[in-house]
CSV table of C-alpha atoms in Angstrom, one decimal:
chain,number,residue,atom,x,y,z
A,30,MET,CA,-21.9,-27.4,10.7
A,31,ARG,CA,-18.4,-28.3,9.5
A,32,LYS,CA,-20.0,-31.2,7.3
A,33,VAL,CA,-22.4,-28.8,5.7
A,34,TYR,CA,-19.4,-26.6,4.7
A,35,LYS,CA,-17.6,-29.6,3.4
A,36,SER,CA,-20.5,-31.0,1.3
A,37,PHE,CA,-21.3,-27.6,-0.1
A,38,PHE,CA,-17.6,-27.3,-1.0
A,39,ILE,CA,-17.4,-30.6,-2.7
A,40,LEU,CA,-20.8,-29.8,-4.5
A,41,SER,CA,-19.6,-26.5,-6.0
A,42,ILE,CA,-16.3,-28.0,-7.1
A,43,LEU,CA,-18.3,-30.8,-8.9
A,44,VAL,CA,-20.7,-28.2,-10.4
A,45,PHE,CA,-17.6,-26.1,-11.8
A,46,ILE,CA,-16.1,-29.3,-13.2
A,47,PHE,CA,-19.2,-30.4,-15.1
A,48,THR,CA,-20.1,-27.0,-16.4
A,49,THR,CA,-16.8,-26.4,-17.8
A,50,PRO,CA,-17.5,-28.3,-21.1
A,51,LEU,CA,-20.7,-26.2,-21.5
A,52,LEU,CA,-18.8,-23.1,-21.3
A,53,ALA,CA,-16.0,-24.3,-23.7
A,54,GLU,CA,-18.6,-25.3,-26.4
A,55,ASN,CA,-18.7,-21.8,-28.2
A,56,GLU,CA,-14.9,-21.2,-27.8
A,57,GLY,CA,-14.2,-20.6,-31.3
A,58,LYS,CA,-16.6,-18.0,-31.9
A,59,ILE,CA,-15.9,-15.8,-29.1
A,60,ASP,CA,-16.4,-12.2,-29.6
A,61,LYS,CA,-15.8,-8.8,-27.8
A,62,THR,CA,-19.2,-8.4,-26.3
A,63,THR,CA,-19.2,-11.7,-24.8
A,64,LEU,CA,-15.6,-11.5,-23.3
A,65,PHE,CA,-16.7,-8.0,-21.9
A,66,LYS,CA,-19.7,-9.4,-20.3
A,67,TRP,CA,-17.8,-12.3,-18.8
A,68,SER,CA,-15.2,-9.9,-17.5
A,69,ILE,CA,-17.8,-7.9,-15.7
A,70,ILE,CA,-19.4,-11.0,-14.3
A,71,ILE,CA,-16.2,-12.5,-13.0
A,72,GLY,CA,-14.7,-9.3,-11.7
A,73,GLY,CA,-17.8,-8.4,-9.7
A,74,GLY,CA,-18.3,-11.9,-8.5
A,75,ALA,CA,-14.7,-12.4,-7.5
A,76,LEU,CA,-14.9,-9.1,-5.5
A,77,GLY,CA,-18.1,-10.2,-3.8
A,78,LEU,CA,-16.6,-13.6,-2.8
A,79,ALA,CA,-13.3,-12.0,-1.5
A,80,ALA,CA,-15.3,-9.6,0.5
A,81,CYS,CA,-17.5,-12.2,1.9
A,82,VAL,CA,-14.5,-14.3,3.1
A,83,GLY,CA,-12.6,-11.3,4.2
A,84,ALA,CA,-15.6,-9.9,6.4
A,85,TYR,CA,-15.9,-13.3,8.0
A,86,ALA,CA,-12.2,-13.6,8.8
A,87,GLN,CA,-12.1,-10.1,10.2
A,88,SER,CA,-15.2,-10.8,12.3
A,89,ARG,CA,-13.5,-13.7,13.8
A,90,ALA,CA,-10.5,-11.7,14.6
A,91,ILE,CA,-12.3,-8.8,16.1
A,92,SER,CA,-14.5,-11.2,18.3
A,93,LYS,CA,-11.3,-13.0,19.5
A,94,ALA,CA,-9.7,-9.6,20.3
A,95,CYS,CA,-12.6,-8.5,22.3
A,96,ASP,CA,-12.5,-11.7,24.4
A,97,GLY,CA,-9.1,-11.1,25.0
A,98,ILE,CA,-9.4,-7.5,26.1
A,99,SER,CA,-12.4,-8.2,28.4
A,100,ARG,CA,-10.6,-11.1,30.1
A,101,ASN,CA,-7.4,-9.0,30.5
A,102,PRO,CA,-7.8,-5.4,30.0
A,103,GLY,CA,-4.1,-4.6,30.9
A,104,ALA,CA,-2.9,-6.2,27.7
A,105,ALA,CA,-5.4,-4.0,25.6
A,106,SER,CA,-2.8,-1.9,23.8
A,107,HIS,CA,-0.7,-5.0,22.7
A,108,ILE,CA,-4.1,-6.7,21.5
A,109,ARG,CA,-5.2,-3.6,19.7
A,110,PHE,CA,-1.8,-3.4,17.9
A,111,ALA,CA,-2.0,-6.9,16.9
A,112,LEU,CA,-5.6,-6.6,15.8
A,113,ILE,CA,-5.1,-3.8,13.6
A,114,PHE,CA,-2.2,-5.2,12.0
A,115,GLY,CA,-4.0,-8.4,11.2
A,116,LEU,CA,-7.0,-6.7,9.8
A,117,VAL,CA,-4.9,-4.7,7.5
A,118,LEU,CA,-3.2,-7.9,6.3
A,119,ILE,CA,-6.6,-9.4,5.8
A,120,GLU,CA,-8.0,-6.4,4.3
A,121,THR,CA,-4.9,-6.4,1.7
A,122,LEU,CA,-6.2,-9.7,0.2
A,123,VAL,CA,-9.5,-8.2,-0.5
A,124,ILE,CA,-7.7,-5.2,-2.0
A,125,TYR,CA,-5.7,-7.4,-4.3
A,126,VAL,CA,-8.8,-8.8,-5.6
A,127,LEU,CA,-10.1,-5.2,-6.1
A,128,LEU,CA,-7.1,-4.4,-8.1
A,129,VAL,CA,-7.5,-7.4,-10.4
A,130,ALA,CA,-11.3,-6.7,-10.9
A,131,ILE,CA,-10.3,-3.0,-11.8
A,132,ILE,CA,-7.8,-4.2,-14.3
A,133,ILE,CA,-10.3,-6.7,-15.7
A,134,PHE,CA,-12.8,-3.9,-16.2
A,135,PHE,CA,-10.8,-1.3,-17.6
A,136,VAL,CA,-8.2,-3.2,-19.7
A,137,LYS,CA,-9.0,-2.5,-23.5
A,138,TRP,CA,-10.2,-5.8,-24.6
A,139,GLY,CA,-10.3,-4.5,-28.3
A,140,LYS,CA,-6.7,-4.5,-28.3
A,141,TYR,CA,-6.0,-8.2,-27.6
A,142,ILE,CA,-8.7,-9.9,-29.7
B,28,MET,CA,-7.0,4.7,-16.0
B,29,GLU,CA,-6.7,7.6,-18.3
B,30,GLU,CA,-10.6,8.0,-18.0
B,31,PHE,CA,-10.3,9.2,-14.4
B,32,GLU,CA,-7.6,11.8,-14.8
B,33,HIS,CA,-8.7,15.3,-15.1
B,34,SER,CA,-6.4,18.3,-15.2
B,35,LEU,CA,-5.7,19.8,-11.7
B,36,PHE,CA,-5.2,23.6,-11.6
B,37,ILE,CA,-1.9,23.2,-9.5
B,38,VAL,CA,-0.4,20.6,-11.9
B,39,GLU,CA,-1.2,23.0,-14.9
B,40,LEU,CA,0.5,25.9,-13.1
B,41,PHE,CA,3.5,23.8,-12.2
B,42,ASN,CA,3.7,22.6,-15.7
B,43,LYS,CA,3.4,26.1,-17.1
B,44,ILE,CA,6.4,27.2,-15.0
B,45,PHE,CA,8.7,24.1,-15.0
B,46,SER,CA,8.0,22.1,-18.3
B,47,PRO,CA,9.6,24.5,-21.0
B,48,PRO,CA,13.0,24.6,-19.3
B,49,LEU,CA,13.1,20.9,-18.5
B,50,ALA,CA,12.1,20.3,-22.0
B,51,TYR,CA,15.0,22.4,-23.1
B,52,LEU,CA,17.4,20.7,-21.0
B,53,LEU,CA,16.2,17.2,-22.0
B,54,ASN,CA,16.7,18.5,-25.7
B,55,LEU,CA,20.2,19.4,-24.9
B,56,ILE,CA,20.8,15.7,-23.7
B,57,GLY,CA,19.2,14.4,-27.0
B,58,ILE,CA,15.8,13.3,-25.6
B,59,GLU,CA,12.9,14.1,-27.9
B,60,VAL,CA,9.7,15.2,-25.7
B,61,ALA,CA,6.2,14.6,-27.3
B,62,HIS,CA,4.3,17.1,-25.0
B,63,PRO,CA,6.5,19.7,-23.9
B,64,ASP,CA,3.7,21.5,-22.0
B,65,LYS,CA,2.7,18.4,-20.0
B,66,LEU,CA,6.0,17.1,-19.2
B,67,ILE,CA,5.5,16.8,-15.4
B,68,PRO,CA,2.9,14.2,-14.3
B,69,PRO,CA,0.3,14.8,-11.6
B,70,HIS,CA,1.8,12.4,-9.1
B,71,VAL,CA,5.3,14.1,-9.3
B,72,VAL,CA,3.9,17.6,-8.6
B,73,MET,CA,1.9,16.3,-5.6
B,74,SER,CA,4.8,14.6,-4.1
B,75,ILE,CA,6.9,17.6,-4.6
B,76,ILE,CA,4.0,19.5,-2.8
B,77,VAL,CA,4.2,17.0,0.0
B,78,MET,CA,8.0,17.2,0.3
B,79,ILE,CA,7.8,20.9,0.5
B,80,VAL,CA,5.2,21.0,3.1
B,81,LEU,CA,7.2,18.4,5.2
B,82,ILE,CA,10.5,20.4,4.8
B,83,ILE,CA,8.8,23.6,5.6
B,84,PHE,CA,6.8,22.5,8.6
B,85,PHE,CA,9.4,20.1,10.4
B,86,GLY,CA,12.3,21.9,9.2
B,87,LEU,CA,11.4,25.3,10.4
B,88,SER,CA,9.7,24.2,13.5
B,89,SER,CA,12.8,22.3,14.7
B,90,ARG,CA,14.9,25.4,14.3
B,91,LYS,CA,14.5,26.9,17.9
B,92,LEU,CA,14.0,24.0,20.3
B,93,LYS,CA,13.2,25.0,23.9
B,94,ILE,CA,13.4,23.1,27.2
B,95,PHE,CA,9.9,24.3,28.0
B,96,PRO,CA,8.3,23.4,24.6
B,97,SER,CA,5.8,25.4,22.9
B,98,PRO,CA,2.6,23.7,21.6
B,99,LEU,CA,4.1,23.0,18.1
B,100,GLN,CA,7.2,21.4,19.7
B,101,ASN,CA,5.0,19.3,21.9
B,102,ILE,CA,3.1,17.7,18.9
B,103,LEU,CA,6.5,17.1,17.1
B,104,GLU,CA,7.9,15.6,20.2
B,105,LEU,CA,4.7,13.3,20.4
B,106,ILE,CA,5.1,12.1,16.8
B,107,ILE,CA,9.0,11.5,17.2
B,108,GLU,CA,8.4,9.6,20.4
B,109,GLY,CA,5.6,7.6,18.9
B,110,PHE,CA,8.0,6.5,16.1
B,111,GLU,CA,10.9,5.9,18.7
B,112,SER,CA,8.7,3.6,21.1
B,113,LEU,CA,7.3,1.6,18.1
B,114,LEU,CA,11.0,1.0,16.9
B,115,VAL,CA,12.2,0.0,20.4
B,116,ASP,CA,9.2,-2.4,20.6
B,117,ILE,CA,9.9,-4.0,17.4
B,118,ILE,CA,13.6,-4.0,17.0
B,119,GLY,CA,14.9,-3.4,20.4
B,120,GLU,CA,17.2,-0.8,22.0
B,121,GLU,CA,19.4,-0.5,18.8
B,122,GLY,CA,16.4,0.4,16.9
B,123,LYS,CA,16.7,3.9,17.5
B,124,LYS,CA,19.1,4.5,14.9
B,125,PHE,CA,16.6,3.7,12.1
B,126,LEU,CA,14.5,6.6,13.2
B,127,PRO,CA,15.3,9.0,10.4
B,128,LEU,CA,14.4,6.7,7.5
B,129,ILE,CA,11.2,5.2,9.1
B,130,GLY,CA,9.9,8.5,10.4
B,131,THR,CA,10.4,10.2,7.0
B,132,LEU,CA,8.7,7.1,5.2
B,133,GLY,CA,5.8,7.2,7.7
B,134,LEU,CA,5.4,10.9,7.6
B,135,PHE,CA,5.6,11.2,3.6
B,136,ILE,CA,3.1,8.4,3.2
B,137,PHE,CA,0.6,9.8,5.8
B,138,PHE,CA,0.7,13.3,4.4
B,139,SER,CA,0.5,11.9,0.9
B,140,ASN,CA,-2.8,10.0,1.8
B,141,ILE,CA,-4.3,13.1,3.4
B,142,LEU,CA,-3.5,15.5,0.6
B,143,GLY,CA,-6.0,13.6,-1.7
B,144,LEU,CA,-8.8,14.8,0.5
B,145,ILE,CA,-8.2,18.5,-0.3
B,146,PRO,CA,-10.3,19.6,-3.2
B,147,GLY,CA,-8.0,20.3,-6.2
B,148,PHE,CA,-5.2,18.0,-5.1
B,149,MET,CA,-4.8,14.2,-5.6
B,150,SER,CA,-2.8,11.6,-3.5
B,151,PRO,CA,0.5,10.8,-5.0
B,152,THR,CA,0.1,7.3,-3.4
B,153,SER,CA,-2.8,6.7,-5.7
B,154,ASN,CA,-0.4,6.3,-8.5
B,155,LEU,CA,1.5,3.0,-8.4
B,156,ASN,CA,4.9,4.6,-9.0
B,157,VAL,CA,5.1,6.4,-5.6
B,158,PRO,CA,4.4,3.3,-3.4
B,159,VAL,CA,6.6,1.3,-5.5
B,160,GLY,CA,9.5,4.0,-4.9
B,161,CYS,CA,8.7,3.8,-1.2
B,162,ALA,CA,8.7,0.2,-0.9
B,163,LEU,CA,12.0,-0.3,-2.9
B,164,VAL,CA,13.6,2.1,-0.5
B,165,ALA,CA,12.6,0.1,2.3
B,166,PHE,CA,13.6,-3.2,0.4
B,167,ILE,CA,17.2,-2.0,-0.3
B,168,TYR,CA,17.6,-0.3,3.1
B,169,TYR,CA,16.9,-3.4,5.2
B,170,HIS,CA,19.2,-5.6,3.1
B,171,TRP,CA,21.8,-3.0,3.3
B,172,GLN,CA,21.5,-2.9,7.3
B,173,GLY,CA,21.7,-6.6,7.3
B,174,VAL,CA,24.9,-6.7,5.3
B,175,LYS,CA,26.4,-3.9,7.4
B,176,LYS,CA,25.3,-5.8,10.6
B,177,HIS,CA,26.6,-9.5,9.7
B,178,GLY,CA,28.7,-9.0,6.8
B,179,PHE,CA,28.0,-10.2,3.2
B,180,VAL,CA,28.6,-13.8,3.9
B,181,GLY,CA,27.1,-13.8,7.4
B,182,TYR,CA,23.9,-12.1,5.9
B,183,LEU,CA,23.7,-14.6,3.3
B,184,LYS,CA,23.6,-17.5,5.8
B,185,HIS,CA,20.5,-16.0,7.2
B,186,PHE,CA,18.8,-17.3,3.9
B,187,ALA,CA,20.0,-20.9,4.6
B,188,GLY,CA,18.1,-21.5,7.7
B,189,PRO,CA,19.4,-23.2,10.8
B,190,ILE,CA,19.8,-26.8,9.4
B,191,PRO,CA,22.4,-27.3,6.7
B,192,TRP,CA,21.0,-30.1,4.8
B,193,LEU,CA,17.6,-28.3,4.5
B,194,ALA,CA,19.3,-25.3,2.7
B,195,PRO,CA,18.5,-26.3,-0.8
B,196,LEU,CA,14.8,-26.4,0.1
B,197,ILE,CA,14.8,-23.2,2.4
B,198,ILE,CA,16.8,-20.9,0.0
B,199,PRO,CA,14.2,-20.7,-2.9
B,200,ILE,CA,11.4,-20.1,-0.4
B,201,GLU,CA,13.4,-17.3,1.4
B,202,ILE,CA,14.3,-15.6,-1.9
B,203,ILE,CA,10.6,-15.6,-3.1
B,204,SER,CA,9.3,-14.4,0.3
B,205,HIS,CA,11.9,-11.5,0.3
B,206,PHE,CA,10.9,-10.4,-3.4
B,207,SER,CA,7.2,-10.5,-2.6
B,208,ARG,CA,7.8,-8.0,0.3
B,209,PRO,CA,8.2,-4.9,-1.7
B,210,LEU,CA,5.2,-6.1,-4.1
B,211,SER,CA,3.0,-6.4,-1.3
B,212,LEU,CA,3.9,-3.4,0.6
B,213,SER,CA,3.5,-1.1,-2.5
B,214,LEU,CA,0.3,-2.9,-3.8
B,215,ARG,CA,-1.3,-2.6,-0.5
B,216,LEU,CA,-0.7,1.1,-0.2
B,217,PHE,CA,-1.6,1.7,-3.8
B,218,GLY,CA,-4.7,-0.3,-3.6
B,219,ASN,CA,-6.0,1.1,-0.4
B,220,ILE,CA,-5.5,4.8,-1.4
B,221,PHE,CA,-6.7,4.1,-5.1
B,222,GLY,CA,-9.8,2.1,-4.0
B,223,GLU,CA,-10.6,5.0,-1.4
B,224,GLU,CA,-10.4,7.8,-4.1
B,225,LEU,CA,-12.3,5.7,-6.6
B,226,LEU,CA,-15.0,5.0,-3.8
B,227,ILE,CA,-15.3,8.7,-3.2
B,228,LEU,CA,-15.5,9.5,-6.8
B,229,ILE,CA,-18.4,7.0,-7.5
B,230,ILE,CA,-20.1,8.2,-4.4
B,231,ALA,CA,-19.7,11.8,-5.4
B,232,SER,CA,-21.3,11.1,-8.7
B,233,LEU,CA,-24.5,9.7,-6.9
B,234,PHE,CA,-25.0,12.8,-4.7
B,235,PRO,CA,-22.1,15.4,-4.7
B,236,PHE,CA,-20.8,17.5,-1.7
B,237,ILE,CA,-22.8,15.8,1.0
B,238,LEU,CA,-22.6,12.2,0.6
B,239,PRO,CA,-18.7,11.9,0.2
B,240,LEU,CA,-18.1,13.4,3.6
B,241,PRO,CA,-18.4,10.4,5.7
B,242,PHE,CA,-16.4,8.4,3.4
B,243,MET,CA,-13.8,11.0,3.5
B,244,THR,CA,-13.8,11.0,7.3
B,245,LEU,CA,-13.2,7.1,6.9
B,246,ALA,CA,-10.4,7.9,4.5
B,247,ILE,CA,-8.4,10.0,7.0
B,248,PHE,CA,-8.5,6.7,9.2
B,249,THR,CA,-7.3,4.7,6.3
B,250,GLY,CA,-4.6,6.9,5.4
B,251,LEU,CA,-3.3,6.9,9.1
B,252,VAL,CA,-3.5,3.0,9.3
B,253,GLN,CA,-1.8,2.5,6.0
B,254,ALA,CA,1.1,4.7,7.0
B,255,PHE,CA,1.2,2.9,10.3
B,256,VAL,CA,1.2,-0.4,8.7
B,257,PHE,CA,3.9,0.6,6.3
B,258,VAL,CA,6.1,1.7,9.0
B,259,VAL,CA,5.4,-1.5,11.1
B,260,LEU,CA,6.3,-3.8,8.3
B,261,THR,CA,9.3,-1.9,7.5
B,262,ALA,CA,10.4,-2.1,11.0
B,263,ILE,CA,9.7,-5.8,11.2
B,264,TYR,CA,11.8,-6.4,8.2
B,265,ILE,CA,14.7,-4.5,9.4
B,266,ALA,CA,14.3,-6.4,12.9
B,267,GLY,CA,14.4,-9.7,10.7
B,268,ALA,CA,17.6,-8.5,8.7
B,269,VAL,CA,19.5,-7.2,11.8
B,270,ALA,CA,18.5,-9.9,14.3
B,271,SER,CA,21.4,-12.0,15.6
B,272,GLU,CA,20.6,-15.7,15.8
B,273,HIS,CA,21.0,-16.8,19.3
């Protein structure tokens, strides 16, 4: 399974590297509509990616905490404290991406072109 | 985010009463005001409301304390003991003296988060300025407590780490990590509450009055958890600043 992840990661990096010159072709004639389109695509995509990874990390944390509580119910309060704390710290990263996406959406692009 | 701001009744009322004298006072100092009738922004009005609620509720109910507590006093003692046990868990027995600031921060943030769920009000924490204020208070407070405990030079030695010849490597990392603390504190609180309100707004535009209700129930939990996390992080920072290295 690990190998599949690794090859997928390398493949995606290669795709990004080789498609960059294609995107840079019409760099000179960039206008407001394409910039707005790309900002929406990138903001939504980044938020989706962050939500995916954050949900995976949270699910791992919750499953481990459930394991710990079922093995030793006496430590439930300590484990719950650490669980909620860690969940919020993971969630924070997704929230950062949400803020960046909101800024990308609502910035007045017309001012800066 | 000017598109989302609509005028709230209470903010207009507040501005109608307090804006003209304030504008007059500012004019006396020599500051020209562009909009004399919209001087006080909504988040300031809302945080003043939260302050008034906190002062009246907690101030009046702690006037006459009894040995056999009334139901209200029971609730208050539960809240205070919760904060106290949290501080003792994290900082240790000396943590009880930080209760006033930590408790005030926690209660203010919790009530601010909850206030946004009442129709006609907004959360003051959904504006970036209020969380930044809270985070800066926490930031300055724990540095001050560290300086008070160890002395200025002794506190600066914290930043150098345990091994002397690694100090040039450690000091920049420590400084960056210390300055990222108020940033992450304030942005976490702001992002959560703002995202929650944005979500409720979008859901309400799909199907008003009924569909936002489960999300508003979730928002109560989010507000509680965010206030809790703010308090716990501040306590951890204070514990890091006050701890003696042995």
